[in-house]
Short mmCIF file of C-alpha atoms (C1' of nucleotides) in Angstrom, two decimals:
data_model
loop_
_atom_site.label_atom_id
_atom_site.label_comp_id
_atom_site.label_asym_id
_atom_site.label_seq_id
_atom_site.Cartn_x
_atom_site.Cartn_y
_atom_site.Cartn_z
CA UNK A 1 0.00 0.00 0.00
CA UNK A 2 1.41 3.55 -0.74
CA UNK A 3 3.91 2.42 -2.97
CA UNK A 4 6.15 4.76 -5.20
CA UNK A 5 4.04 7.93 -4.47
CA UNK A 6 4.12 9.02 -0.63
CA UNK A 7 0.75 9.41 0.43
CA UNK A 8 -0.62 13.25 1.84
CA UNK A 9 -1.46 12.47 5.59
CA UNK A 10 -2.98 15.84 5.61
CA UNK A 11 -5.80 14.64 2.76
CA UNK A 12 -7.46 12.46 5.89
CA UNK A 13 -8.97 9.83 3.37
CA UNK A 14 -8.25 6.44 3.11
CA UNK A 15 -8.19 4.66 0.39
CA UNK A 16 -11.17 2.31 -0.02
CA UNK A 17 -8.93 -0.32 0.04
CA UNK A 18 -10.80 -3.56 1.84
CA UNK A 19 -9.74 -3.48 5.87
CA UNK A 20 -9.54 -6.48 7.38
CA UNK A 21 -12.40 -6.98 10.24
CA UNK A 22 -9.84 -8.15 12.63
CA UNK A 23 -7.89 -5.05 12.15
CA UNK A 24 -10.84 -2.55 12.31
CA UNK A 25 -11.55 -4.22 15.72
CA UNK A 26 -7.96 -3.74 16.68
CA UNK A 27 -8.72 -0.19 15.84
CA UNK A 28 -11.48 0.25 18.85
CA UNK A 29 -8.61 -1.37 20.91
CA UNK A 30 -6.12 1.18 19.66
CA UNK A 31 -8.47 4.37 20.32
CA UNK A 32 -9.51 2.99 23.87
CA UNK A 33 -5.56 2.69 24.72
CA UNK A 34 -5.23 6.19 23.71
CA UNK A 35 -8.17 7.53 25.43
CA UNK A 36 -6.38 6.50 28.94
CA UNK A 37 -3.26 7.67 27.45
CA UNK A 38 -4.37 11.18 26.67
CA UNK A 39 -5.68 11.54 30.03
CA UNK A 40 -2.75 10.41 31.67
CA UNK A 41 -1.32 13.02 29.78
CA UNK A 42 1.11 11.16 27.63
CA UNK A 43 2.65 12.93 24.37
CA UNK A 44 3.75 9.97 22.07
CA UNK A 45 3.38 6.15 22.19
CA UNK A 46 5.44 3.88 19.96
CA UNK A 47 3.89 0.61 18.75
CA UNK A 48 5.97 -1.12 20.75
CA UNK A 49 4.93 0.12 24.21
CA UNK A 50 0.97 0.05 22.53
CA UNK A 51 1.75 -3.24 21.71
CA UNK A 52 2.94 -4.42 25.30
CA UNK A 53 0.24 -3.25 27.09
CA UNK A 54 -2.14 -6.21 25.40
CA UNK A 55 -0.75 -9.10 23.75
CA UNK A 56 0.04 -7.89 20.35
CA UNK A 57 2.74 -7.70 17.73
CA UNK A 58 4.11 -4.04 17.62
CA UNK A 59 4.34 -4.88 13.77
CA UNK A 60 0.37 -5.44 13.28
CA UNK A 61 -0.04 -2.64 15.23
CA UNK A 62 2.30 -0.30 12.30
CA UNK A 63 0.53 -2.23 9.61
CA UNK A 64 -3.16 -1.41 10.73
CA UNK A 65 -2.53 2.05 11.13
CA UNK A 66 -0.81 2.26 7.86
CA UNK A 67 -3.50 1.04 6.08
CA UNK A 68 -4.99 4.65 6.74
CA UNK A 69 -2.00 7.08 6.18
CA UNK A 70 1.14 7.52 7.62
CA UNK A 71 0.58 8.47 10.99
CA UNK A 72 4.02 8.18 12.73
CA UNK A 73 6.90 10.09 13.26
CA UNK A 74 10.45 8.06 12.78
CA UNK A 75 12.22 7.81 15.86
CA UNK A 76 9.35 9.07 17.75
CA UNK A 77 6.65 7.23 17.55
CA UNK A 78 3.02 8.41 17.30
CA UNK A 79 1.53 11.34 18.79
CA UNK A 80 -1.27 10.71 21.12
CA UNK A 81 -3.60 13.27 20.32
CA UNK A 82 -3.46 13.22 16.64
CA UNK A 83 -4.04 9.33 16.89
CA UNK A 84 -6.48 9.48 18.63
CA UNK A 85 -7.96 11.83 16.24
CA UNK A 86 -7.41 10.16 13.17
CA UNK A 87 -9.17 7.10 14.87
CA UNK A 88 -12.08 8.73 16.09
CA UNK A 89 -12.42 9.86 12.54
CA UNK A 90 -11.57 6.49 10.62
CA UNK A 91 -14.05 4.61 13.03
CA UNK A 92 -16.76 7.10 12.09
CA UNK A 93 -17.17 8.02 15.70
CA UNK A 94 -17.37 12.08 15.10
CA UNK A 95 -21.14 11.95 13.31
CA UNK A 96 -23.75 10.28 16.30
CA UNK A 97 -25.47 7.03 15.82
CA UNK A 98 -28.71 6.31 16.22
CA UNK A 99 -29.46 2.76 17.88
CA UNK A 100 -33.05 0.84 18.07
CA UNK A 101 -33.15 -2.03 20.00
CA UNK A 102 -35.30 -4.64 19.13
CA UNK A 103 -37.09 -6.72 21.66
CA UNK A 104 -37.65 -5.34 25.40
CA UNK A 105 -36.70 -8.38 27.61
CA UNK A 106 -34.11 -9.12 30.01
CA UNK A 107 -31.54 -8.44 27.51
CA UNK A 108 -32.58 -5.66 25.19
CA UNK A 109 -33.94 -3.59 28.41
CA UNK A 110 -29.89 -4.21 29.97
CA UNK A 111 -28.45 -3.34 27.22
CA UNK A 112 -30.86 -0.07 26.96
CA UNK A 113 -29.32 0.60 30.36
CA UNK A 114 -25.86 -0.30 29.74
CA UNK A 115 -23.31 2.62 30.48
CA UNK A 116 -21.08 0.98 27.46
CA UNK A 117 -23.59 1.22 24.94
CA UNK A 118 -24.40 4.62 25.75
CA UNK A 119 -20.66 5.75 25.09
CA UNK A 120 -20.40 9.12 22.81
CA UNK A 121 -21.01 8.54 19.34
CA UNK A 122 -23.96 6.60 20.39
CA UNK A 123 -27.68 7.40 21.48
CA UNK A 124 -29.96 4.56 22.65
CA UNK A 125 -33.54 6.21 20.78
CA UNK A 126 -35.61 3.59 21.61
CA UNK A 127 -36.84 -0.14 22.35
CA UNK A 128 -39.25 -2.19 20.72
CA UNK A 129 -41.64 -4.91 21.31
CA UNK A 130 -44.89 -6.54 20.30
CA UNK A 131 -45.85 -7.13 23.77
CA UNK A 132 -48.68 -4.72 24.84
CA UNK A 133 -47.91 -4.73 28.32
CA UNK A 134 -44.44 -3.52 27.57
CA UNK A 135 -45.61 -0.84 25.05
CA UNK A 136 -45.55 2.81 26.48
CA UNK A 137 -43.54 2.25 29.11
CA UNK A 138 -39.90 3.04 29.76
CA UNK A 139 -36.36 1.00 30.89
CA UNK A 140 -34.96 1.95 34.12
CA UNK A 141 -32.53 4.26 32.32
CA UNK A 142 -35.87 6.02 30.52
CA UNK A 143 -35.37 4.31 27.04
CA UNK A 144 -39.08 4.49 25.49
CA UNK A 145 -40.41 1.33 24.82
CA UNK A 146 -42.44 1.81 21.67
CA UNK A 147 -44.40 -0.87 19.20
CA UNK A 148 -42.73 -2.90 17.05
CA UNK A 149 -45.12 -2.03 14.19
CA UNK A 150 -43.97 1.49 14.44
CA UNK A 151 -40.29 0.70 13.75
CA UNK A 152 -39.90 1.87 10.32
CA UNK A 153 -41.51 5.38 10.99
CA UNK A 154 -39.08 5.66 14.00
CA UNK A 155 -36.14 4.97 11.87
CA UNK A 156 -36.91 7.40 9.10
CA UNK A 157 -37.80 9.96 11.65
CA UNK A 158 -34.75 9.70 13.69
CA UNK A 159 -32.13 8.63 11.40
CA UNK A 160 -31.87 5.06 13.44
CA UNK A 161 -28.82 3.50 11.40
CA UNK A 162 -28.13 0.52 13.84
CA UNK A 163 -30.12 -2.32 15.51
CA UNK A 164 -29.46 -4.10 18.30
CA UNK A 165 -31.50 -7.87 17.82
CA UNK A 166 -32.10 -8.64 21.23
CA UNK A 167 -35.41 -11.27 20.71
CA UNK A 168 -35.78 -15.19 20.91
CA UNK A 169 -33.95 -16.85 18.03
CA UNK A 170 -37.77 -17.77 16.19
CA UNK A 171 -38.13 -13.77 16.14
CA UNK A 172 -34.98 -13.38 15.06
CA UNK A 173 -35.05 -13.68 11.16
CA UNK A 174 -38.36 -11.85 10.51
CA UNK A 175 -37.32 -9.16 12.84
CA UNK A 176 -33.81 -8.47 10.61
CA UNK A 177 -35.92 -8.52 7.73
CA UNK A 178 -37.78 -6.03 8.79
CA UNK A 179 -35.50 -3.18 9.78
CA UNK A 180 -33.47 -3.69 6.87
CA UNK A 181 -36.78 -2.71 5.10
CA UNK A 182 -37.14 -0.24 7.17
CA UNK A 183 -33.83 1.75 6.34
CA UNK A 184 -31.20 0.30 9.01
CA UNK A 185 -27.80 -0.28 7.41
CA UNK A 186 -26.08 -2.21 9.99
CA UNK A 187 -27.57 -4.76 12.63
CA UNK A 188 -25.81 -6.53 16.25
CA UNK A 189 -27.41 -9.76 16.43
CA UNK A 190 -27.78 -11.41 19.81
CA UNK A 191 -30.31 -14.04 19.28
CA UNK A 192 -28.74 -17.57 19.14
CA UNK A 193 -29.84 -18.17 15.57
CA UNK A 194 -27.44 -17.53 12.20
CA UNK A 195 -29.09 -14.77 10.54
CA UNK A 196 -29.23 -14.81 6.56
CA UNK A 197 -27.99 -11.47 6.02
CA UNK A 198 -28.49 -9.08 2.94
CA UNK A 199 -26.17 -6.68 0.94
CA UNK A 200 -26.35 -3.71 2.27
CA UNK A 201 -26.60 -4.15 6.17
CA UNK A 202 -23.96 -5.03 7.68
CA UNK A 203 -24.37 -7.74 10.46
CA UNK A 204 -22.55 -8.95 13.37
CA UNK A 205 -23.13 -11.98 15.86
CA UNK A 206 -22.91 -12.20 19.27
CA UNK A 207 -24.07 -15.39 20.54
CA UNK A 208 -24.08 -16.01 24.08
CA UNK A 209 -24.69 -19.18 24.08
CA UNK A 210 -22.13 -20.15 21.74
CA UNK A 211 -19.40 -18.67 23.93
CA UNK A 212 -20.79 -20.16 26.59
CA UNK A 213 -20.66 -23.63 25.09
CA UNK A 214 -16.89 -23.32 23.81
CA UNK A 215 -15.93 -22.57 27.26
CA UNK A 216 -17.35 -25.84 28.31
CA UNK A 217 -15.14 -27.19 25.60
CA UNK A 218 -11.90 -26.01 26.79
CA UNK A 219 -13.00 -27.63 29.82
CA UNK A 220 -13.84 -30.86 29.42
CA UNK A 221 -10.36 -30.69 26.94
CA UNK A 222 -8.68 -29.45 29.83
CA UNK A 223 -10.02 -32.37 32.57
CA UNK A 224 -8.91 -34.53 30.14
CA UNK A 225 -10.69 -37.73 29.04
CA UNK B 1 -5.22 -37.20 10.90
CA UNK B 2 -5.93 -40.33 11.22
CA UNK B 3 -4.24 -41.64 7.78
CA UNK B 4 -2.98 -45.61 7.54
CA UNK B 5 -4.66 -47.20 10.70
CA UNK B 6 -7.97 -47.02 10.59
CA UNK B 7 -9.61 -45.19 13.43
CA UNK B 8 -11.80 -46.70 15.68
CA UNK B 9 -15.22 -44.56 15.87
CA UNK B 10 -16.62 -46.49 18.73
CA UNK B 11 -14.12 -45.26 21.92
CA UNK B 12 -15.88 -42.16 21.41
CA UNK B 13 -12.28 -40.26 22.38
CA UNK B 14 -10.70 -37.83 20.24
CA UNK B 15 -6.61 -37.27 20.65
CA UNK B 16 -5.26 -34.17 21.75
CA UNK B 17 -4.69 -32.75 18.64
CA UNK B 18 -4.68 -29.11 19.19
CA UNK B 19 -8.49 -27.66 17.79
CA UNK B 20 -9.12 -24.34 16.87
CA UNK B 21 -11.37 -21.54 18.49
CA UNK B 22 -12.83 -21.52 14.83
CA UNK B 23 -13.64 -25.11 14.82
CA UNK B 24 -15.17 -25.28 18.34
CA UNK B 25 -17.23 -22.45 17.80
CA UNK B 26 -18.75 -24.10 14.56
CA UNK B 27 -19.55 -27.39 16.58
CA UNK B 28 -21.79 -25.39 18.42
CA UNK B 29 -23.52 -24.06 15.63
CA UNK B 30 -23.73 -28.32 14.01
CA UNK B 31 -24.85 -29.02 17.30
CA UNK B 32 -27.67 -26.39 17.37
CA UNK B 33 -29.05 -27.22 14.05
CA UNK B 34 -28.98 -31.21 14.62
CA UNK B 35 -31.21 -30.47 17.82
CA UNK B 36 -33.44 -28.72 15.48
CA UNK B 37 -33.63 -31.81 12.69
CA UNK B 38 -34.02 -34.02 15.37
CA UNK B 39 -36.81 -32.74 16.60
CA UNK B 40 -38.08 -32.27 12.53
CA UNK B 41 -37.78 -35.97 12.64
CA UNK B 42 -34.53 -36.02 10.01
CA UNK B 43 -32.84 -38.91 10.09
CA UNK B 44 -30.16 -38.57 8.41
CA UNK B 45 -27.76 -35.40 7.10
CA UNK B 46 -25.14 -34.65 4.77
CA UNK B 47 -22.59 -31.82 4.87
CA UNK B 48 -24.27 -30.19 1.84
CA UNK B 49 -27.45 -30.00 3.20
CA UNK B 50 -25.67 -28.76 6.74
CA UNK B 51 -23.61 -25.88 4.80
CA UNK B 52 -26.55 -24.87 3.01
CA UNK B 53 -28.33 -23.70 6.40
CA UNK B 54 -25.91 -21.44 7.15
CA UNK B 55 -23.21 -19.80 5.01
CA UNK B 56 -20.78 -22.26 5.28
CA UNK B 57 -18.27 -24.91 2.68
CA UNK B 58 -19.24 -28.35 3.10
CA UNK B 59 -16.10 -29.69 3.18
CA UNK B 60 -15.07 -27.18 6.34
CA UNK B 61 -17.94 -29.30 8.19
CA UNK B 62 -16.49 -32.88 7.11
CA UNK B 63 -13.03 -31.27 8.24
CA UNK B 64 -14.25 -30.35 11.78
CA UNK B 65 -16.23 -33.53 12.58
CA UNK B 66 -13.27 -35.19 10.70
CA UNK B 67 -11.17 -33.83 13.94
CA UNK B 68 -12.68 -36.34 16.15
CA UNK B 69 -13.66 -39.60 14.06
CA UNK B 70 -15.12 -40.51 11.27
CA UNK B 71 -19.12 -40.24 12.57
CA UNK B 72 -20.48 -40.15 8.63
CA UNK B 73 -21.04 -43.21 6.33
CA UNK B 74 -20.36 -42.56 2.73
CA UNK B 75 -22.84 -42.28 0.42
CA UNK B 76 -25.01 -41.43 2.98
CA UNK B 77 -24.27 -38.56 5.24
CA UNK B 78 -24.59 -38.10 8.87
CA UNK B 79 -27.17 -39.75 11.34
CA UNK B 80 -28.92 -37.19 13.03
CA UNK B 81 -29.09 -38.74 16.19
CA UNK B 82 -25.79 -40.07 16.50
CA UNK B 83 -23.93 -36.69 15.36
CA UNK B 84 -25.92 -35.01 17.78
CA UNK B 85 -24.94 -37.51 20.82
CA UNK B 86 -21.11 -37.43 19.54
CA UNK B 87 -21.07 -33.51 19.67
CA UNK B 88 -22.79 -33.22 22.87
CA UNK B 89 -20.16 -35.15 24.15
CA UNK B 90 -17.39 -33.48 22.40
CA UNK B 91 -18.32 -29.94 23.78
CA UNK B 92 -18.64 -31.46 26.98
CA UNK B 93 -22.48 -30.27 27.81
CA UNK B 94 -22.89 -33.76 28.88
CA UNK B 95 -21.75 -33.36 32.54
CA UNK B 96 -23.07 -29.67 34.09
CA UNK B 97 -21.61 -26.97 34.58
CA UNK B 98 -21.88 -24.10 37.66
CA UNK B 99 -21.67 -20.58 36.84
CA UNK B 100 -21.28 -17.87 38.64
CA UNK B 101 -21.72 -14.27 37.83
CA UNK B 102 -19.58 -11.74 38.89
CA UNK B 103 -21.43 -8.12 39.00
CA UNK B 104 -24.81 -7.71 39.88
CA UNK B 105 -25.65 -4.26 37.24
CA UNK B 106 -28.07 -4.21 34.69
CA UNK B 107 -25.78 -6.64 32.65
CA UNK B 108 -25.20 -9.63 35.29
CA UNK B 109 -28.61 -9.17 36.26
CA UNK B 110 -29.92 -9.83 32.91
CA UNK B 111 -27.82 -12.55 32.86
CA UNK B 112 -28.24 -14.44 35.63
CA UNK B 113 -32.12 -14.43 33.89
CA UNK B 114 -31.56 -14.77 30.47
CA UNK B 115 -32.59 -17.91 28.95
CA UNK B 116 -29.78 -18.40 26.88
CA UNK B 117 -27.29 -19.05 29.71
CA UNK B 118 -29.70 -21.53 31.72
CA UNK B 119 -29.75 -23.90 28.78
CA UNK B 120 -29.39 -27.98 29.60
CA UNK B 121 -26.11 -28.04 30.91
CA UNK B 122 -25.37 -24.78 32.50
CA UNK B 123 -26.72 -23.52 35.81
CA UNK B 124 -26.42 -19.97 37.48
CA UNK B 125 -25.37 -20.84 40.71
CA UNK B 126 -25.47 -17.02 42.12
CA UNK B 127 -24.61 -13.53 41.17
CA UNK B 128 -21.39 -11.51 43.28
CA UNK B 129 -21.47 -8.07 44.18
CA UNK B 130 -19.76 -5.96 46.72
CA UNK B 131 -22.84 -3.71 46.86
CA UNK B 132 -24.15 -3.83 50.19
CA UNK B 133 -27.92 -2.75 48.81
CA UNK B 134 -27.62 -5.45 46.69
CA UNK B 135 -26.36 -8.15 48.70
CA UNK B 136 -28.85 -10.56 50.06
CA UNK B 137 -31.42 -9.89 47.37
CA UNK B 138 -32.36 -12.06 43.89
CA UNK B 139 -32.37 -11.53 40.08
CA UNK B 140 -36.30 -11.60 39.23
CA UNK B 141 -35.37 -15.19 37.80
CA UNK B 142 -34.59 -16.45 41.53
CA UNK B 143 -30.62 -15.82 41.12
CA UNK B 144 -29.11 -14.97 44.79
CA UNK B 145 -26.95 -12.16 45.07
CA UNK B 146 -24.24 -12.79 47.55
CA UNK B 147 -20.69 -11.02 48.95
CA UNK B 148 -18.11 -10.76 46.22
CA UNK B 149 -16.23 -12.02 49.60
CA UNK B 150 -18.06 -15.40 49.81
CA UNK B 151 -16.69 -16.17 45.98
CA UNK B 152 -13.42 -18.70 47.31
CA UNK B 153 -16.14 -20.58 49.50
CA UNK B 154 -19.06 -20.60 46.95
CA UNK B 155 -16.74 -21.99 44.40
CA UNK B 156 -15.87 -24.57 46.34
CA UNK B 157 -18.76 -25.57 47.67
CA UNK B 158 -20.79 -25.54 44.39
CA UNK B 159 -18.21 -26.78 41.64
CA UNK B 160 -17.99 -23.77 39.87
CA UNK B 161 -16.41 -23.51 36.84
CA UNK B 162 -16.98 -21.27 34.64
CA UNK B 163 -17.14 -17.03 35.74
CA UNK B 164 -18.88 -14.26 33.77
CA UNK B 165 -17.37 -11.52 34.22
CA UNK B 166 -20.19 -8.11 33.90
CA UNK B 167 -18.63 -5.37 35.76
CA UNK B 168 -17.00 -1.75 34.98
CA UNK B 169 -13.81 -1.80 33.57
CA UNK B 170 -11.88 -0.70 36.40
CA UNK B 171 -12.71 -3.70 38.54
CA UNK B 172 -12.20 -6.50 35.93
CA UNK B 173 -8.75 -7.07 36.03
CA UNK B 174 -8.63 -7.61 40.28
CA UNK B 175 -11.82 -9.46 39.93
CA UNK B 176 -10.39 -12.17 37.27
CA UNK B 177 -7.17 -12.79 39.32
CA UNK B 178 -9.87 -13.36 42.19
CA UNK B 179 -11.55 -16.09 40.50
CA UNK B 180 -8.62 -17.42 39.23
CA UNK B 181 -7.38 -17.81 42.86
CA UNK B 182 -10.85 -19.13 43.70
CA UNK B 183 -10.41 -22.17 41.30
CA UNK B 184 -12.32 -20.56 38.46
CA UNK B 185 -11.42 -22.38 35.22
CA UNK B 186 -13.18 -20.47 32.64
CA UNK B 187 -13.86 -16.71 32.48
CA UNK B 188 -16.24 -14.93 30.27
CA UNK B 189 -15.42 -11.15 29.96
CA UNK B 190 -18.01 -8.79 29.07
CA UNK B 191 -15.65 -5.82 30.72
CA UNK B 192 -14.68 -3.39 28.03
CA UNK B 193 -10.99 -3.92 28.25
CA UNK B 194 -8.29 -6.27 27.72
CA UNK B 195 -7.41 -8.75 30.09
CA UNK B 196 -4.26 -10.16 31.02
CA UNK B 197 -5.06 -13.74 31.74
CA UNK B 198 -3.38 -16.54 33.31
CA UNK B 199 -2.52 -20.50 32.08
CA UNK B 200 -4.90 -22.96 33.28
CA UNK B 201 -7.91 -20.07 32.95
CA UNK B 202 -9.55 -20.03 29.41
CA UNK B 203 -10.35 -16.43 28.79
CA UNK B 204 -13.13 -15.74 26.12
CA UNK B 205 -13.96 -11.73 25.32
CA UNK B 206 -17.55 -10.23 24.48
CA UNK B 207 -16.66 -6.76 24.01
CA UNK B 208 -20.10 -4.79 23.09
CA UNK B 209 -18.32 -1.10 22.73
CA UNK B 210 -15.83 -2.73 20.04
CA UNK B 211 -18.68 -4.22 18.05
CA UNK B 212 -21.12 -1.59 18.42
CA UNK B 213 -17.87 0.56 17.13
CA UNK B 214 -17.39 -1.86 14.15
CA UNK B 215 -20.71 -1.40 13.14
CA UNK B 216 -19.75 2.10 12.84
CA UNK B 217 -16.85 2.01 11.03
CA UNK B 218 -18.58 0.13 8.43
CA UNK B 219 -21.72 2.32 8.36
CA UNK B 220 -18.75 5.54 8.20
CA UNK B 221 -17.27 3.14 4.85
CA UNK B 222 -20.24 2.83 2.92
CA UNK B 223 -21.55 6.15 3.28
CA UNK B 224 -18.36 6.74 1.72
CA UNK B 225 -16.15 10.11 2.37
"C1'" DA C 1 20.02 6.34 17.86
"C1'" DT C 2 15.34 5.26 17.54
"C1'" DG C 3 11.08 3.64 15.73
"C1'" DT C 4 8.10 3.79 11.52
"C1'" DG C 5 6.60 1.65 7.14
"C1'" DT C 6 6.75 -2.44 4.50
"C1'" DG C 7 8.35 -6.39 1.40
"C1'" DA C 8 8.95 -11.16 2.39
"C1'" DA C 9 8.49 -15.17 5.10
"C1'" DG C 10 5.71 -17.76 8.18
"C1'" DT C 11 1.49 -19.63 9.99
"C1'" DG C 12 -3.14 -21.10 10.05
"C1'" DC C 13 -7.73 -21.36 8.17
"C1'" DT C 14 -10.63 -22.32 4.10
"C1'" DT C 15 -11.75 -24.28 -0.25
"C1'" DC C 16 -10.91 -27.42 -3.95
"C1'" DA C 17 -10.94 -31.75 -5.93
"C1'" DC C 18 -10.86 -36.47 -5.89
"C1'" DA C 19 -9.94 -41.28 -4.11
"C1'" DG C 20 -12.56 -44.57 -2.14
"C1'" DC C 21 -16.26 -46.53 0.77
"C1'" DG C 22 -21.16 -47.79 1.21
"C1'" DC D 1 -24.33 -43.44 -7.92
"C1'" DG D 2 -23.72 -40.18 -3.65
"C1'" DC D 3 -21.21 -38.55 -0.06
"C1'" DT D 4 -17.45 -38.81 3.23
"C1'" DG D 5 -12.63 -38.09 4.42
"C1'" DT D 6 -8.51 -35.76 3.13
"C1'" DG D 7 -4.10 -34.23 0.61
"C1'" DA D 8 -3.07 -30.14 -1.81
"C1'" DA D 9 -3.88 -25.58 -3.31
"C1'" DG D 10 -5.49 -21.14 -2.18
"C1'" DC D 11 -6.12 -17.30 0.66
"C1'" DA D 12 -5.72 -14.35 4.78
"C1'" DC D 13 -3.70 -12.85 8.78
"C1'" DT D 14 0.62 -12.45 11.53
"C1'" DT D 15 5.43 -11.92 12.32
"C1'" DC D 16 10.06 -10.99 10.85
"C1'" DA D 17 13.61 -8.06 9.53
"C1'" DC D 18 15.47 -4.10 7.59
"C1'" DA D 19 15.63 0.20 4.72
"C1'" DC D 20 15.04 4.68 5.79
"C1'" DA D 21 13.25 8.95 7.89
"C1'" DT D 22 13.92 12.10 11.82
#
DNA sequence: ATGTGTGAAGTGCTTCACAGCG
DNA sequence: CGCTGTGAAGCACTTCACACAT
């Protein structure tokens, strides 16, 4: 990448260039280190001192941040604030988000509440459900819980770009369907079930009981036969 | 693996040949599916037909139950019923399994009550908090919350295994090396940072803020610069 | 002197393609 | 014939090692 012509840092555009998803995660990793370090008041960082503080190759951590610009300074290192910056940027954390999240039970209300989802860049607009009794009323936090069947109007209204799945795996499906008709372009999908996804949206899995399961794995591995 | 001697299905023991994360991870997802056929009434399966279902290669199925004996017959495809048995066994959800929760928040909470975790072969023994208000009550499933104190002696007592880990960021770190100490084998982190963990401990990650943050950095891609 | 940026090598996972069993 | 089990090829991610900028 960025071979024979040098690159302008200063034009603050990638290439569209495909990014690994492994790296972009590494990239949430990255800004979070930076975030402390900031605040602890730190000037520069190298990528080998980043790279010591979680279990990481200093060399991945040059090679994902090249894949943006040239960010570094030979012999110095990075500086902290400018990193931090350019990641904030390249994550797309400087516009807000708007999040829906879809099904009010033990889960989706949590995570309505959760002080990590709530993190700048990110608004919590509202819940959703079919259930009557849950309709109209709010999460601890005061996330509205509003009716499912009013989910597309919602996301129109109030730009809602991401959805959190948060419903039994049977729901699951339909449910995905539906907001991507509705206009959401990117969906987190916690209900144990492998979503057929479409172009367009992106979708990510966490699956609870999947993680669950592989730790039970390593265990009986680890007691042996 | 297993090439010149033929390989003897029946001990129903796999060798120690190192498996990866990848691999386990997609057992669970076999496993899922076969309890579905079974209950369809399918008899019999073939990788095809399996890969179809979700986006996967057929022969990436045959290599992963290929890991731990040959359980197809040729020409035929997989019994339903037997596949199902050999990969309960495999991921070890034949014994149970205690859990504990560490973090009694709107996260563990949820937790402790969602439905996902109290599948056939896991039970939430109790949530830990060092709360005072909170000690001494129940999750609205039942779950007791007790003294992050009492952990050593519950862990004991119960056969604990595996730890979920839902508190603040700050107070991960202490409260893995804790558990570790208290004989906890397994440790699922929901903390938004990076742990440093120890040998003998399998340490998965479910880090919401990165995904939620992925999601973003794709939405920021396609909406282009 | 120090630490980035990066080809090249290394490693591991996935897919192909086919021998061979049922 | 149909489908598994599996070497070999393909592809992707990681690590090495060093030229080169400051």
């Amino acid at each position: 990448m960025n071979r024979g012509t040098r690159w302008r840092p200063s034009s603050g555009r990638e290439r569209g260039a495909a990014i690994s998803d492994l790296t972009a995660q590494r990239l949430s990793i990255y800004l979070r280190c930076l975030d402390d370090l900031q605040k602890a008041g730190v000037r520069t960082v190298s990528s080998q001192s980043l790279a010591d503080r979680f279990q990481l190759n200093s060399a991945q951590i040059r090679k994902d941040l090249a894949c943006f610009g040239e960010f570094g300074i030979r012999g110095v290192g990075y500086v902290v604030a400018d990193l931090r910056e350019n990641l904030t940027r390249i994550l797309g954390l400087t516009r807000n988000r708007n999040v829906a999240i879809l099904g009010a039970g033990n889960l989706g209300m949590a995570l309505a509440d959760y002080g990590g989802f709530n993190r700048e860049g990110f608004r919590i607009v509202a819940l959703f459900d079919k259930d009557r009794r849950k309709i109209g009323r709010v999460s601890r936090g005061g996330v509205p819980i509003l009716d499912v069947r009013r989910l597309a109007e919602v996301v129109r209204r109030e730009r809602v770009s991401i959805a959190v799945l948060a419903v039994p795996a049977e729901a699951a499906q339909p449910l995905f369907d539906r907001a991507a008709r509705a206009g959401i372009k990117a969906v987190l999908n916690f209900a144990p079930t492998r979503l057929k996804g479409r172009s367009g949206v992106t979708l990510k899995v966490v699956d609870l009981k999947i993680q669950l399961e592989n730790l039970a794995f390593h265990l009986a591995r680890a007691e042996g036969p």
